[in-house]
Short mmCIF file of C-alpha atoms in Angstrom, two decimals:
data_model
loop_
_atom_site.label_atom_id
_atom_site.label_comp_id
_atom_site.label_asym_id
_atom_site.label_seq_id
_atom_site.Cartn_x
_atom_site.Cartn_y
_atom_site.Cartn_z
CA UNK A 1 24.26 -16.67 -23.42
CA UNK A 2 23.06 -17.70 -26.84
CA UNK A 3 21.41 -15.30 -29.02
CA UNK A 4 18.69 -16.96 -31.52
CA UNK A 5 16.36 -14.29 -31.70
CA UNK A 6 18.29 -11.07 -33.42
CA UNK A 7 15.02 -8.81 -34.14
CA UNK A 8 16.23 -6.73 -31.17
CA UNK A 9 19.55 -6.00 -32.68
CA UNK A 10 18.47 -5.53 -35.74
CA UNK A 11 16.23 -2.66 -34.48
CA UNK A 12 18.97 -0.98 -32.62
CA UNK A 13 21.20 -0.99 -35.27
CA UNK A 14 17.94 0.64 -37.92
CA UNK A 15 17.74 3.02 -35.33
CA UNK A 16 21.45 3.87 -35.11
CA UNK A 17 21.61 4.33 -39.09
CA UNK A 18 18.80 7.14 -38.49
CA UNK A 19 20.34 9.07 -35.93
CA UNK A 20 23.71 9.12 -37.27
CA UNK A 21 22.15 11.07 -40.18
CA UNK A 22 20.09 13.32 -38.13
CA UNK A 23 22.71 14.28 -36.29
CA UNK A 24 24.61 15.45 -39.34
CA UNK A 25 21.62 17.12 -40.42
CA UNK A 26 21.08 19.08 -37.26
CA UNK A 27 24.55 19.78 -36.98
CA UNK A 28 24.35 21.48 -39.92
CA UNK A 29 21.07 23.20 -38.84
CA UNK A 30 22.79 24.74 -35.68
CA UNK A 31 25.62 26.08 -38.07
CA UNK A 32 28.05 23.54 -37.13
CA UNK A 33 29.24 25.50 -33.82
CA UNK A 34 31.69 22.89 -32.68
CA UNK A 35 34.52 21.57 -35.25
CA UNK A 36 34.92 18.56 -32.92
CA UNK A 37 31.18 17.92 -33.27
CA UNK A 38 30.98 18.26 -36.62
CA UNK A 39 33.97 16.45 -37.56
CA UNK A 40 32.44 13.58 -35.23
CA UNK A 41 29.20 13.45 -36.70
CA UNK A 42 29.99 14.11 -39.99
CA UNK A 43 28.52 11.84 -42.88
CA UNK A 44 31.29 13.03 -45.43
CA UNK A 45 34.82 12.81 -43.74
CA UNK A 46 37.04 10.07 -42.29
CA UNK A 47 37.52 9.00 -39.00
CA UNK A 48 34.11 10.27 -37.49
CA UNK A 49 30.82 8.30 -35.90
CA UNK A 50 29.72 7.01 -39.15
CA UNK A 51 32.35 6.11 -40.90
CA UNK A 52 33.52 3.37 -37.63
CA UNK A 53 30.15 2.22 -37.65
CA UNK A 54 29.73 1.89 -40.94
CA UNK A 55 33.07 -0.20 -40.51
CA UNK A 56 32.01 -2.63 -38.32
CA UNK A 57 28.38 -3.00 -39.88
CA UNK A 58 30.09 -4.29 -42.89
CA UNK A 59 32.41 -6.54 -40.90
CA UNK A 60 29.72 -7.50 -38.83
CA UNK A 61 27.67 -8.37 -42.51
CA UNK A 62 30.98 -10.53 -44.16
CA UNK A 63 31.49 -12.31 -40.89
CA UNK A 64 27.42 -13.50 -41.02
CA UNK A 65 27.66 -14.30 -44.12
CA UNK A 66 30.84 -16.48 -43.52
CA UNK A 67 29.04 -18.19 -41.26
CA UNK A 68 25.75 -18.81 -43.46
CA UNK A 69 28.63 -20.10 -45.96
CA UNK A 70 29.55 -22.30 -43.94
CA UNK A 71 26.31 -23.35 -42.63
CA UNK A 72 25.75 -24.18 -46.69
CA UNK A 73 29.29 -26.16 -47.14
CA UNK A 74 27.57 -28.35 -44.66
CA UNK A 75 24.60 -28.58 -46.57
CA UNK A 76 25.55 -29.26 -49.50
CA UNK A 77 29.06 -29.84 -49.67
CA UNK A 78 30.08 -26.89 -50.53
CA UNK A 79 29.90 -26.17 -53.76
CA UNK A 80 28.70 -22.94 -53.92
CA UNK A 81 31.87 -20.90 -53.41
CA UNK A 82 30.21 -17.68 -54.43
CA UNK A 83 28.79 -16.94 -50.71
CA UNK A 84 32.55 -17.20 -49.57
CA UNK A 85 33.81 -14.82 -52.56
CA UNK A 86 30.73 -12.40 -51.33
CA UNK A 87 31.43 -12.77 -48.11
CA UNK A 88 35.14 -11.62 -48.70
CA UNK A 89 34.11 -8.93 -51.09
CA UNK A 90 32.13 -7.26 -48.20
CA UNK A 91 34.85 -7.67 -45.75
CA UNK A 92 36.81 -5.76 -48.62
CA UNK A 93 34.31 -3.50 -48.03
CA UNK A 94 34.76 -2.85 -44.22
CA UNK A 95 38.29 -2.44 -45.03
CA UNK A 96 37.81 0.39 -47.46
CA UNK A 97 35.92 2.17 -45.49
CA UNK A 98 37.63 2.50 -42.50
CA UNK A 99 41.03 3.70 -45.13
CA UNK A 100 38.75 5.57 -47.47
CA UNK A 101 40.37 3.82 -50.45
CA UNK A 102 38.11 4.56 -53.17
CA UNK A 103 37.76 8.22 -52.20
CA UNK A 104 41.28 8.81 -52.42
CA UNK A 105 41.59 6.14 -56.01
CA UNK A 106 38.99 8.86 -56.85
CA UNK A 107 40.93 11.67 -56.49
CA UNK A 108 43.94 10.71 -58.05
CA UNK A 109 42.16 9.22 -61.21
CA UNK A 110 40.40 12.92 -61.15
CA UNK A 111 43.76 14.57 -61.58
CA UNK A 112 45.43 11.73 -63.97
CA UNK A 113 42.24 12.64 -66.24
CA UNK A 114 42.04 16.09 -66.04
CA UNK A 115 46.13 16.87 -65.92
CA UNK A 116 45.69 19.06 -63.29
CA UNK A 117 43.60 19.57 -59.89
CA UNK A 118 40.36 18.35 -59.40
CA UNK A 119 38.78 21.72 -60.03
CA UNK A 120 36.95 22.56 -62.76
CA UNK A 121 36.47 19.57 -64.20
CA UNK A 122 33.71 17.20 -64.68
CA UNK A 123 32.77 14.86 -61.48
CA UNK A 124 35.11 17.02 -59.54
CA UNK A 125 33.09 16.88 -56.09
CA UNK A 126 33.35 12.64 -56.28
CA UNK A 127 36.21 12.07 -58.74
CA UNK A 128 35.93 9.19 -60.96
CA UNK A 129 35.83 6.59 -59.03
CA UNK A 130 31.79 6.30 -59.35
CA UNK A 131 32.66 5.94 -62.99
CA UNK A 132 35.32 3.94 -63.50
CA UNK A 133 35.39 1.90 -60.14
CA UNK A 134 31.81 2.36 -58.87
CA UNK A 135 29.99 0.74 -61.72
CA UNK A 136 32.45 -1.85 -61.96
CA UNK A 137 32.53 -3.33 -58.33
CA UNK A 138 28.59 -2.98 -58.59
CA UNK A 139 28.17 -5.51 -60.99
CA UNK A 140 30.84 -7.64 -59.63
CA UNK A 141 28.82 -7.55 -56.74
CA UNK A 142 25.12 -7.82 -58.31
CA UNK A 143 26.68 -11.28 -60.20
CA UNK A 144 28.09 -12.64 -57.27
CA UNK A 145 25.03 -12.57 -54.92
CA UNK A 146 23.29 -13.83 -57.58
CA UNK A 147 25.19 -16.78 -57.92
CA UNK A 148 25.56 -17.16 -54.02
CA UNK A 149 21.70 -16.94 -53.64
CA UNK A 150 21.92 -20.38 -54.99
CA UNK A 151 23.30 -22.06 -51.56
CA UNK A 152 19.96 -20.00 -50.08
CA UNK A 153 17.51 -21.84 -51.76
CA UNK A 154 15.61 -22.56 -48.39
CA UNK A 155 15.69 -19.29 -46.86
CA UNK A 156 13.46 -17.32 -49.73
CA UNK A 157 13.37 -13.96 -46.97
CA UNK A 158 17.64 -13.90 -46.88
CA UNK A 159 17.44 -14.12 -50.46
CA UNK A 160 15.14 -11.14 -50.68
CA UNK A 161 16.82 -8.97 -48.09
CA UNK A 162 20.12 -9.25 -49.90
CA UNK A 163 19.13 -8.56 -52.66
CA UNK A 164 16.92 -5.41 -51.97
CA UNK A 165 19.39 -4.32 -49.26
CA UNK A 166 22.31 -4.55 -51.99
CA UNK A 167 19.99 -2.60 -54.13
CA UNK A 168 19.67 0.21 -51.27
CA UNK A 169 23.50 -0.41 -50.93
CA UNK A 170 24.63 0.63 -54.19
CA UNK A 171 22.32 2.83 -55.26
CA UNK A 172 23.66 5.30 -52.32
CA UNK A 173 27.33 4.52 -52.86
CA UNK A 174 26.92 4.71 -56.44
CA UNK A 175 23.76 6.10 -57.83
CA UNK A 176 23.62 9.22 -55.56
CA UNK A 177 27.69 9.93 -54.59
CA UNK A 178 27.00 10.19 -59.11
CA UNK A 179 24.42 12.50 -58.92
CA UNK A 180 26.19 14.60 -56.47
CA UNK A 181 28.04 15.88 -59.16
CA UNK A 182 25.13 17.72 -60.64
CA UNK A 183 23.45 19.12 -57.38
CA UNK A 184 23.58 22.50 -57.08
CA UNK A 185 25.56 24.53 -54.72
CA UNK A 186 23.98 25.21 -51.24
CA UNK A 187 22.11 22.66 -48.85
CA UNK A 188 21.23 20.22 -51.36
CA UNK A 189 25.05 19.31 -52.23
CA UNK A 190 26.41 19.98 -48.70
CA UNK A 191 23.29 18.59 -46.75
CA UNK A 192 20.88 16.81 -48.59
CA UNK A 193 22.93 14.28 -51.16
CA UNK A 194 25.31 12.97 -48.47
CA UNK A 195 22.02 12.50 -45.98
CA UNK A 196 20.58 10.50 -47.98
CA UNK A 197 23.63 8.76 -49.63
CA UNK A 198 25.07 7.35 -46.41
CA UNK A 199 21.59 6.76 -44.31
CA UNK A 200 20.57 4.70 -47.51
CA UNK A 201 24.06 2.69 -47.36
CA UNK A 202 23.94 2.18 -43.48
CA UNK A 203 19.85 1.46 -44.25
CA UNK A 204 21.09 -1.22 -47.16
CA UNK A 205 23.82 -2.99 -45.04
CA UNK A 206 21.53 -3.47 -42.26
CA UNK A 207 19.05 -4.66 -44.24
CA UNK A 208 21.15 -7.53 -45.55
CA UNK A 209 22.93 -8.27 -41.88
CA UNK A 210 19.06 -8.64 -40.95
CA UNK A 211 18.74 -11.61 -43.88
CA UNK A 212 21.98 -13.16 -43.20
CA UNK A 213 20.96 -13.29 -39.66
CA UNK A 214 17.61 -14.67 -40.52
CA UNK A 215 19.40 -17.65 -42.52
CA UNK A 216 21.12 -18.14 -39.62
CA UNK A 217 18.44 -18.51 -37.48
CA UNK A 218 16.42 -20.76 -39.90
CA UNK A 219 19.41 -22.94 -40.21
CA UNK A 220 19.14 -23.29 -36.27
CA UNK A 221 22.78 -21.31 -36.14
CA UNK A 222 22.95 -19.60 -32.43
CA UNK A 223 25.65 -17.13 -31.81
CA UNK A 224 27.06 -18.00 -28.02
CA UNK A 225 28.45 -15.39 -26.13
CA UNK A 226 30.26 -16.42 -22.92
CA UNK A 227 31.84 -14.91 -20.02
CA UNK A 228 35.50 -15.54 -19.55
CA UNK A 229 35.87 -17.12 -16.05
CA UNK A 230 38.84 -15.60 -15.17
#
């Protein structure tokens, strides 16, 4: 079976990135009976429904995007190099989130700082990492999809949904998980912030898996999926 025609998937996986935060939320309206529920659909710790999907949405992202490289190289001979190096960096991406790297970088940079635990000190619901790694790896990424938008000179939609879906991207990971900092206690800082911060992520990355696919498509690129026939 060849796929060709990936509007299908694409809503599945829209409506999977609103669910998975409604579920938190209602979790949290029922006054999180279950721990194994909550811990499950939680949008804040490791190892629960989001945080795999989230995992495999980004893999799912690099390894389209390795392919619309590719598709390029073919094109044009491949010079433009940057759609690999983004590709890679958003594989980095899946990997971090299914270890939690930059949470835990956070933490310890917290208590480097501060000389003591991270209580009571500024950023201390985050650590630094928004700071001192976030705004970093944001620009490394807004420079490098600019420069790989080159090789995507005849799809103009991929182009846009990248970009804008980056935009959605970062501005949860970075913008809000930063602004968490100075919620107030109660439902906005234990509901609201991570709601929004995570749906807009998973919102983002599907956005851009939607343009890479749509590259793919233009560029006559069919995924095959075959039965083994043993």
């Amino acid at each position: 079976m060849e796929i060709r025609d990936f509007s299908r998937i694409i809503g599945c996986l829209f409506a999977v990135d609103i669910l998975l935060g409604l579920f938190y939320v209602a979790d949290w309206w029922a006054g999180m009976p279950f721990f194994f529920i909550s811990r499950l659909v939680s949008l804040q710790w490791e190892m629960s429904l989001a945080s795999w999907y989230s995992t495999v949405q980004l893999f799912a992202l690099a390894l389209a995007l390795t392919l619309l490289w590719w598709s390029s190289r073919r094109l044009d001979g491949g010079r433009h190099l940057s759609l690999a190096l983004f590709a890679a960096l958003v594989f980095l991406m899946s990997c971090d989130e299914a270890i939690s790297l930059h949470e835990r970088l956070g933490m310890v940079m917290t208590k480097a700082i501060a000389a003591k635990e991270a209580r009571g000190v500024f950023a201390e619901r985050t650590g630094y990492w928004p700071y001192v790694l976030g705004l970093p790896a944001a620009a490394l990424l807004g420079v490098t999809l600019y420069f790989a938008a080159r090789s995507l000179r005849d799809a103009p939609v991929t182009r846009v949904k990248l970009a804008s879906g980056m935009a959605m991207l970062l501005i949860g990971a970075v913008g809000l998980e930063s602004w968490w900092n100075f919620a107030s206690e109660g439902a906005m800082a234990d509901v609201v912030e991570p709601w929004l911060e995570e749906t807009l992520e998973m919102l983002g990355v599907t956005v851009m898996l939607w343009g890479a696919l749509q590259g793919l498509e233009r560029r006559g690129v069919a995924i095959a999926m075959r039965r083994s026939s043993s």
